[in-house]
mmCIF file of C-alpha atoms in Angstrom:
data_model
loop_
_atom_site.group_PDB
_atom_site.id
_atom_site.type_symbol
_atom_site.label_atom_id
_atom_site.label_comp_id
_atom_site.label_asym_id
_atom_site.label_seq_id
_atom_site.Cartn_x
_atom_site.Cartn_y
_atom_site.Cartn_z
ATOM 1 C CA ASP A 220 7.919 13.285 -32.103
ATOM 2 C CA SER A 221 10.688 15.571 -33.313
ATOM 3 C CA LYS A 222 11.155 13.658 -36.581
ATOM 4 C CA ASN A 223 7.730 14.366 -38.066
ATOM 5 C CA GLY A 224 6.344 17.215 -35.940
ATOM 6 C CA SER A 225 3.621 15.170 -34.261
ATOM 7 C CA PHE A 226 2.756 14.845 -30.596
ATOM 8 C CA SER A 227 0.559 12.620 -28.454
ATOM 9 C CA ALA A 228 -1.114 12.566 -25.052
ATOM 10 C CA LYS A 229 -2.817 10.046 -22.789
ATOM 11 C CA PHE A 230 -5.718 11.194 -20.608
ATOM 12 C CA HIS A 231 -8.090 8.892 -18.681
ATOM 13 C CA ASP A 232 -6.780 5.828 -20.556
ATOM 14 C CA LEU A 233 -7.527 7.377 -23.964
ATOM 15 C CA TYR A 234 -4.735 8.076 -26.441
ATOM 16 C CA TYR A 235 -4.653 11.224 -28.539
ATOM 17 C CA SER A 236 -2.159 11.700 -31.371
ATOM 18 C CA SER A 237 -1.733 14.530 -33.847
ATOM 19 C CA GLY A 238 -0.498 11.949 -36.364
ATOM 20 C CA SER A 239 -3.765 9.977 -36.423
ATOM 21 C CA VAL A 240 -6.137 10.138 -39.371
ATOM 22 C CA TRP A 241 -8.729 11.828 -37.100
ATOM 23 C CA ASN A 242 -6.441 14.788 -36.454
ATOM 24 C CA MET A 243 -4.939 15.429 -39.892
ATOM 25 C CA ASN A 244 -6.848 18.739 -40.249
ATOM 26 C CA GLY A 245 -6.215 19.867 -36.670
ATOM 27 C CA TYR A 246 -3.752 22.409 -35.426
ATOM 28 C CA ALA A 247 -1.415 23.126 -32.555
ATOM 29 C CA VAL A 248 0.268 26.342 -31.494
ATOM 30 C CA VAL A 249 3.663 26.387 -29.748
ATOM 31 C CA ASN A 250 5.187 29.696 -28.636
ATOM 32 C CA ILE A 251 8.799 29.689 -27.485
ATOM 33 C CA SER A 252 9.239 32.597 -25.076
ATOM 34 C CA ARG A 253 12.730 31.792 -23.786
ATOM 35 C CA LEU A 254 15.699 29.997 -25.306
ATOM 36 C CA ASP A 255 18.826 30.331 -23.175
ATOM 37 C CA THR A 256 21.842 28.588 -24.710
ATOM 38 C CA ALA A 257 24.555 30.721 -23.083
ATOM 39 C CA ASN A 258 24.910 28.640 -19.913
ATOM 40 C CA LYS A 259 26.050 25.040 -19.355
ATOM 41 C CA VAL A 260 22.475 23.990 -18.573
ATOM 42 C CA LYS A 261 20.320 25.370 -21.357
ATOM 43 C CA VAL A 262 16.632 26.296 -20.932
ATOM 44 C CA ILE A 263 13.667 26.461 -23.299
ATOM 45 C CA SER A 264 10.301 27.775 -22.098
ATOM 46 C CA GLY A 265 6.995 28.574 -23.700
ATOM 47 C CA THR A 266 3.286 27.934 -24.043
ATOM 48 C CA PHE A 267 1.113 25.710 -26.234
ATOM 49 C CA ASN A 268 -2.496 24.893 -27.100
ATOM 50 C CA PHE A 269 -4.161 22.229 -29.186
ATOM 51 C CA THR A 270 -7.315 20.193 -29.703
ATOM 52 C CA LEU A 271 -7.113 16.476 -30.540
ATOM 53 C CA LEU A 272 -9.568 13.630 -31.015
ATOM 54 C CA ASP A 273 -8.886 10.216 -29.458
ATOM 55 C CA GLU A 274 -7.963 7.147 -31.513
ATOM 56 C CA THR A 275 -11.645 6.341 -32.132
ATOM 57 C CA GLY A 276 -12.459 9.902 -33.269
ATOM 58 C CA THR A 277 -15.158 10.336 -30.617
ATOM 59 C CA SER A 278 -13.561 12.000 -27.568
ATOM 60 C CA LYS A 279 -11.964 15.459 -27.737
ATOM 61 C CA LEU A 280 -8.988 16.655 -25.653
ATOM 62 C CA LYS A 281 -8.570 20.442 -25.625
ATOM 63 C CA ILE A 282 -5.532 22.061 -24.007
ATOM 64 C CA THR A 283 -5.801 25.854 -23.951
ATOM 65 C CA LYS A 284 -3.119 27.120 -21.568
ATOM 66 C CA GLY A 285 -0.268 24.596 -21.691
ATOM 67 C CA ARG A 286 3.156 25.644 -20.442
ATOM 68 C CA PHE A 287 6.618 24.092 -20.556
ATOM 69 C CA ASP A 288 9.977 24.824 -18.946
ATOM 70 C CA LEU A 289 12.721 22.390 -19.935
ATOM 71 C CA ALA A 290 16.383 22.312 -19.002
ATOM 72 C CA PHE A 291 18.820 20.450 -21.241
ATOM 73 C CA LEU A 292 22.567 20.054 -21.737
#
């Protein structure tokens, strides 16, 4: 969610959200390694990692080597 800096994920029918009360003391790391705005189609690339608890606070989702490559206008 770009308005409040939170993010969420669904994995095996469980929902994980950085905005939930269970994850208020958690952290996430996003590294932007490329931001190309010179061309008509712009590109942003990078890596991320985070650990979140599900909506019940009992199941943990840990992403350690996430990667993104997004093209936008």
